[in-house]
């Protein structure tokens, strides 16, 4: 098991497949993009499958989520999904994507063994989408969402970050739209993980703001703690059900004590937390021909050192060097 000194057990693995992206969301990266990882530094498909295999067969990982950067930019994605879905015991598989290109590949991903997707969409307005992502691709994301639902990659979840002055007024419209189209909406509080270090606590839209805005149009009742488990989203039953809405309040209501995550970057570093400043280099171990047991030992050791919390409220908090897109969100 991947257990830490606080007794938490990591069963949910986030794998970043690339740090590259075809959007430039303002809360994530600068307009000019970032210095991407060099190809030889990226894990190969075989290396990814070997590490995920160790996590699933020896370390108790039960869920594998592919992310990035934009994971749909990774060539050979369906092949990676198929090999991971063929592991014993079979892990749950999912993907977090900006949805561009999903229209073309959703069916192939489903056939390869992908269970679910989360598609990021912050606005219903094409002009606001362009301002937020610096690209004119709103239509492609809507197409991707539709294709995911039709391919059965369900429940299709929609991740939304609200930004003041841009889309902060859209919360109720987004929820009405998500209910109408059969998507499960989750708002994510903006976190200090952008490469430009532009995050300001005073400037962010909080979970409290989001819930207040939703309540102007909907009745929200909290879902029981049992249903939440270790899930980061606090879920609310909308207008008596069956629809729900989630709010991931990583900043104002952190859920670190229930965290069950471990992360692997596209260049093979284990991270215990999005906000961790330490990494453990599994790529070096892989490439020096370490046996599986040694890699499992390094991974366990990394998780044993996981901190109690992200420490956002600690005056000594320092944003990690790698931005979210390079860690794998
Ligand atoms: N490119 C894919 C996407 O956008 O879904 C996957 C990677 S992205 C880093 C994963 C999620 O992180 C997205 O839902 C995105 O909106 C969210 N995200 C990115 N930067 C964030 C930030 N500073 N605070 C909160 N969420 C952020
Ligand atoms: Fe790309 Fe996702 Fe970051 Fe937007 S949030 S720039 S889509 S990695």
XYZ file of C-alpha atoms and ligand atoms in Angstrom:
364
model
C 0.000 0.000 0.000
C 0.978 3.620 -0.428
C 0.449 4.759 3.142
C 1.724 7.934 4.807
C 2.564 8.806 8.391
C -0.942 10.253 8.883
C -2.537 6.923 7.945
C -3.840 8.057 4.564
C -3.696 5.465 1.809
C -3.214 6.562 -1.803
C -5.357 4.530 -4.187
C -5.901 7.193 -6.861
C -3.038 7.773 -9.314
C -2.911 10.835 -11.584
C -0.609 10.309 -14.554
C 0.484 13.288 -16.625
C 1.068 12.222 -20.223
C 2.503 15.500 -21.487
C 3.134 19.023 -20.225
C 2.135 20.546 -23.594
C -1.179 22.154 -24.307
C -3.123 23.626 -27.209
C -4.911 26.189 -25.001
C -3.437 28.936 -22.833
C -5.928 29.279 -19.971
C -5.046 32.482 -18.139
C -5.131 30.789 -14.715
C -2.776 28.053 -15.930
C -0.092 29.329 -18.294
C 1.183 32.459 -20.029
C 0.219 33.412 -23.567
C 3.562 32.331 -24.992
C 3.305 28.855 -23.428
C 6.094 27.310 -21.388
C 9.433 25.662 -21.891
C 8.138 22.170 -22.730
C 9.908 19.032 -21.581
C 12.290 17.592 -24.171
C 11.118 14.353 -25.775
C 13.878 12.165 -24.294
C 12.855 13.373 -20.825
C 9.281 12.158 -21.244
C 8.405 8.673 -20.142
C 7.841 6.363 -23.091
C 4.568 4.451 -23.414
C 6.304 1.311 -22.126
C 7.707 3.191 -19.126
C 4.291 4.628 -18.266
C 2.622 1.244 -18.494
C 5.343 -0.357 -16.377
C 5.037 2.272 -13.615
C 1.238 2.167 -13.610
C 1.481 -1.634 -13.542
C 3.661 -1.512 -10.429
C 1.226 0.922 -8.812
C -1.772 -1.278 -9.578
C -0.348 -4.733 -8.906
C 1.983 -3.974 -5.964
C 0.912 -0.693 -4.401
C -2.869 -0.846 -4.145
C -3.739 1.790 -6.746
C -7.356 1.314 -7.861
C -7.994 4.336 -10.071
C -5.827 5.793 -12.804
C -6.587 9.220 -14.251
C -4.690 10.463 -17.304
C -4.083 14.179 -17.427
C -1.516 16.809 -18.457
C -0.938 19.372 -20.030
C -3.424 18.187 -22.572
C -3.449 14.368 -22.609
C -5.187 14.173 -26.000
C -1.956 15.578 -27.491
C -0.136 12.402 -26.499
C 0.271 10.196 -29.565
C -0.778 6.640 -28.878
C -3.168 7.532 -26.045
C -5.690 4.765 -26.869
C -2.847 2.218 -26.753
C -1.753 3.396 -23.298
C -5.360 3.274 -22.062
C -5.826 -0.245 -23.448
C -2.676 -1.549 -21.755
C -3.609 0.032 -18.425
C -7.187 -1.251 -18.634
C -5.789 -4.751 -19.247
C -3.885 -4.760 -15.944
C -4.948 -7.186 -13.203
C -6.707 -6.147 -11.054
C -8.273 -3.802 -13.594
C -8.109 -0.204 -12.358
C -10.838 2.350 -13.009
C -9.627 4.590 -15.831
C -10.467 8.200 -16.546
C -9.166 11.247 -18.378
C -9.124 14.978 -17.652
C -9.075 16.934 -20.902
C -9.867 20.302 -22.403
C -12.026 18.380 -24.880
C -10.365 19.601 -28.092
C -10.202 16.605 -30.422
C -12.328 14.461 -28.131
C -15.025 14.486 -30.804
C -12.765 12.390 -33.030
C -11.311 10.053 -30.422
C -14.005 9.497 -27.764
C -15.253 6.234 -29.283
C -11.714 4.821 -29.685
C -10.949 5.697 -26.059
C -14.125 3.981 -24.866
C -13.278 0.911 -26.937
C -9.757 0.924 -25.463
C -11.221 0.661 -21.959
C -11.543 4.243 -20.743
C -14.362 4.482 -18.198
C -15.004 8.220 -17.757
C -13.912 11.730 -18.726
C -13.790 15.139 -17.105
C -13.907 17.928 -19.656
C -12.854 21.412 -18.658
C -15.205 24.159 -19.792
C -15.422 27.509 -18.035
C -18.023 29.381 -20.036
C -21.036 29.101 -22.323
C -19.969 32.218 -24.265
C -17.547 31.775 -27.193
C -16.089 35.285 -26.738
C -15.398 34.672 -23.046
C -13.884 31.274 -23.925
C -11.497 33.068 -26.275
C -10.545 35.568 -23.579
C -10.024 32.839 -20.969
C -8.134 30.302 -23.080
C -6.643 32.659 -25.709
C -7.927 30.326 -28.420
C -11.178 30.313 -30.439
C -12.151 26.668 -29.800
C -15.404 26.805 -27.846
C -17.288 24.806 -30.479
C -14.700 22.001 -30.426
C -15.108 21.567 -26.682
C -18.903 21.347 -26.958
C -18.464 18.757 -29.722
C -16.037 16.811 -27.564
C -18.488 16.784 -24.686
C -21.282 15.502 -26.881
C -19.074 12.767 -28.327
C -17.995 11.659 -24.839
C -21.609 11.324 -23.731
C -22.581 9.464 -26.889
C -19.601 7.101 -26.530
C -20.730 6.241 -22.989
C -17.753 7.812 -21.162
C -20.190 8.565 -18.363
C -20.863 10.262 -16.080
C -19.294 13.059 -18.144
C -18.083 15.640 -15.663
C -17.429 19.266 -16.512
C -14.702 21.122 -14.596
C -15.146 24.873 -14.308
C -12.855 27.533 -12.872
C -14.520 30.919 -12.321
C -12.473 34.062 -12.832
C -13.556 37.518 -11.677
C -14.512 39.877 -14.485
C -14.645 37.059 -17.045
C -17.022 34.203 -16.248
C -17.732 34.702 -12.531
C -21.365 35.569 -13.290
C -22.038 32.326 -15.169
C -22.413 29.810 -12.335
C -26.237 29.448 -12.477
C -26.301 29.412 -16.312
C -23.609 26.734 -16.390
C -25.530 24.575 -13.934
C -28.802 24.900 -15.894
C -26.930 24.013 -19.093
C -25.148 21.016 -17.503
C -28.431 19.627 -16.162
C -30.095 20.059 -19.537
C -27.290 18.177 -21.324
C -26.741 15.448 -18.748
C -23.277 16.559 -17.566
C -22.143 16.643 -13.943
C -20.773 20.108 -13.181
C -17.974 20.738 -10.674
C -16.562 24.133 -9.858
C -12.879 24.243 -8.912
C -11.522 27.135 -6.880
C -8.610 28.836 -8.599
C -5.356 27.649 -7.006
C -1.886 29.212 -6.877
C -0.448 26.887 -9.500
C -0.117 29.111 -12.559
C 3.271 29.535 -14.151
C 2.975 33.333 -14.065
C 2.267 33.406 -10.295
C -0.787 35.586 -10.940
C -3.036 34.039 -8.247
C -4.253 36.340 -5.490
C -6.460 35.173 -2.666
C -8.323 38.499 -2.635
C -9.074 38.124 -6.346
C -10.390 34.568 -6.367
C -13.998 33.391 -6.577
C -14.544 31.260 -3.465
C -16.763 28.232 -2.889
C -18.913 30.526 -0.717
C -19.382 32.947 -3.641
C -20.237 30.091 -6.003
C -22.826 28.535 -3.685
C -24.432 31.923 -3.019
C -24.731 32.568 -6.764
C -26.218 29.116 -7.421
C -28.741 29.570 -4.634
C -30.215 32.583 -6.397
C -31.725 30.082 -8.858
C -31.533 26.592 -7.324
C -32.204 24.911 -3.982
C -29.049 23.092 -2.855
C -28.939 20.399 -0.166
C -25.597 18.924 0.938
C -24.958 15.325 -0.005
C -24.078 13.119 2.977
C -20.458 12.699 4.077
C -20.670 8.978 3.237
C -21.195 9.663 -0.441
C -18.298 12.126 -0.450
C -15.706 9.705 0.967
C -12.280 10.946 -0.085
C -13.637 12.774 -3.148
C -12.432 16.370 -3.218
C -15.765 17.721 -4.464
C -18.387 18.646 -1.933
C -21.566 17.699 -3.724
C -24.950 19.334 -3.497
C -28.298 17.916 -4.544
C -30.003 20.376 -6.884
C -33.723 21.118 -6.468
C -34.368 17.843 -4.610
C -32.413 15.674 -7.106
C -31.477 13.647 -9.003
C -28.940 16.171 -10.370
C -25.957 17.267 -8.320
C -23.294 19.956 -8.479
C -19.812 19.730 -7.009
C -17.544 22.398 -5.560
C -13.852 21.668 -5.084
C -12.748 24.185 -2.497
C -9.038 23.381 -2.412
C -8.234 26.846 -1.074
C -11.030 27.798 1.304
C -12.037 24.289 2.505
C -9.076 22.003 1.862
C -9.654 18.254 2.051
C -6.059 17.179 2.698
C -6.922 14.915 5.648
C -8.927 12.661 3.303
C -6.525 12.830 0.347
C -5.998 9.504 -1.438
C -3.843 10.724 -4.335
C -0.425 10.048 -5.702
C 0.893 11.710 -8.846
C 3.294 10.856 -11.634
C 4.631 13.642 -13.861
C 5.242 13.182 -17.584
C 8.975 12.917 -16.856
C 8.534 10.192 -14.282
C 8.625 12.040 -10.962
C 6.367 10.975 -8.110
C 4.669 13.833 -6.288
C 2.680 13.330 -3.130
C 0.608 16.510 -3.582
C -0.056 19.205 -6.192
C 1.605 21.632 -3.804
C 4.558 19.431 -2.828
C 8.009 20.866 -3.383
C 9.729 17.478 -3.377
C 9.749 14.869 -6.115
C 11.041 11.318 -6.316
C 12.721 10.334 -9.550
C 11.310 7.023 -10.773
C 12.511 7.633 -14.326
C 16.131 7.438 -13.200
C 15.367 4.171 -11.424
C 13.595 2.794 -14.497
C 16.429 3.769 -16.797
C 19.060 2.269 -14.516
C 17.196 -1.022 -14.769
C 15.952 -1.155 -11.220
C 13.664 -4.139 -10.598
C 9.958 -3.587 -9.896
C 10.456 -4.160 -6.143
C 12.991 -1.322 -5.958
C 10.677 1.070 -7.826
C 7.790 0.099 -5.535
C 10.031 0.735 -2.534
C 10.958 4.231 -3.793
C 7.297 5.039 -4.417
C 6.286 3.851 -0.914
C 9.103 5.866 0.610
C 7.982 8.997 -1.264
C 4.413 8.635 -0.020
C 5.555 7.994 3.545
C 6.955 11.537 3.483
C 3.663 13.140 2.382
C 2.917 16.283 4.373
C -0.258 16.686 6.424
C -1.604 19.416 4.152
C -0.946 21.679 1.229
C -0.134 24.505 3.644
C -1.816 27.277 1.661
C -2.691 29.094 4.877
C 0.811 28.791 6.264
C 2.679 32.133 6.088
C 5.706 30.199 4.833
C 3.757 28.764 1.843
C 5.744 28.883 -1.379
C 4.160 27.963 -4.689
C 5.742 24.829 -6.226
C 8.289 25.429 -8.973
C 6.359 23.398 -11.501
C 3.035 24.828 -12.658
C -0.133 22.724 -12.697
C 0.221 21.902 -16.398
C 3.616 20.314 -15.780
C 2.565 18.429 -12.633
C -0.656 17.033 -14.069
C -3.853 18.629 -12.802
N -5.629 20.238 -20.064
C -6.548 19.425 -19.358
C -7.733 20.237 -18.871
O -7.671 21.468 -18.920
O -8.704 19.612 -18.434
C -5.947 18.678 -18.190
C -4.954 19.417 -17.329
S -5.585 20.810 -16.455
C -4.168 21.349 -15.604
C -6.629 20.004 -15.255
C -7.644 20.878 -14.578
O -6.955 21.834 -13.805
C -8.553 21.658 -15.499
O -9.896 21.418 -15.149
C -8.190 23.100 -15.264
O -9.297 23.953 -15.382
C -7.661 23.033 -13.862
N -6.725 24.126 -13.525
C -5.665 24.564 -14.207
N -5.035 25.574 -13.557
C -5.745 25.758 -12.414
C -5.614 26.643 -11.318
N -4.644 27.542 -11.245
N -6.516 26.545 -10.313
C -7.516 25.621 -10.375
N -7.685 24.769 -11.370
C -6.815 24.829 -12.400
Fe -4.144 23.631 -21.058
Fe -5.641 22.474 -19.201
Fe -3.841 24.404 -18.566
Fe -5.999 25.093 -19.929
S -5.963 24.214 -17.847
S -3.868 25.723 -20.390
S -6.357 23.330 -21.160
S -3.392 22.398 -19.318
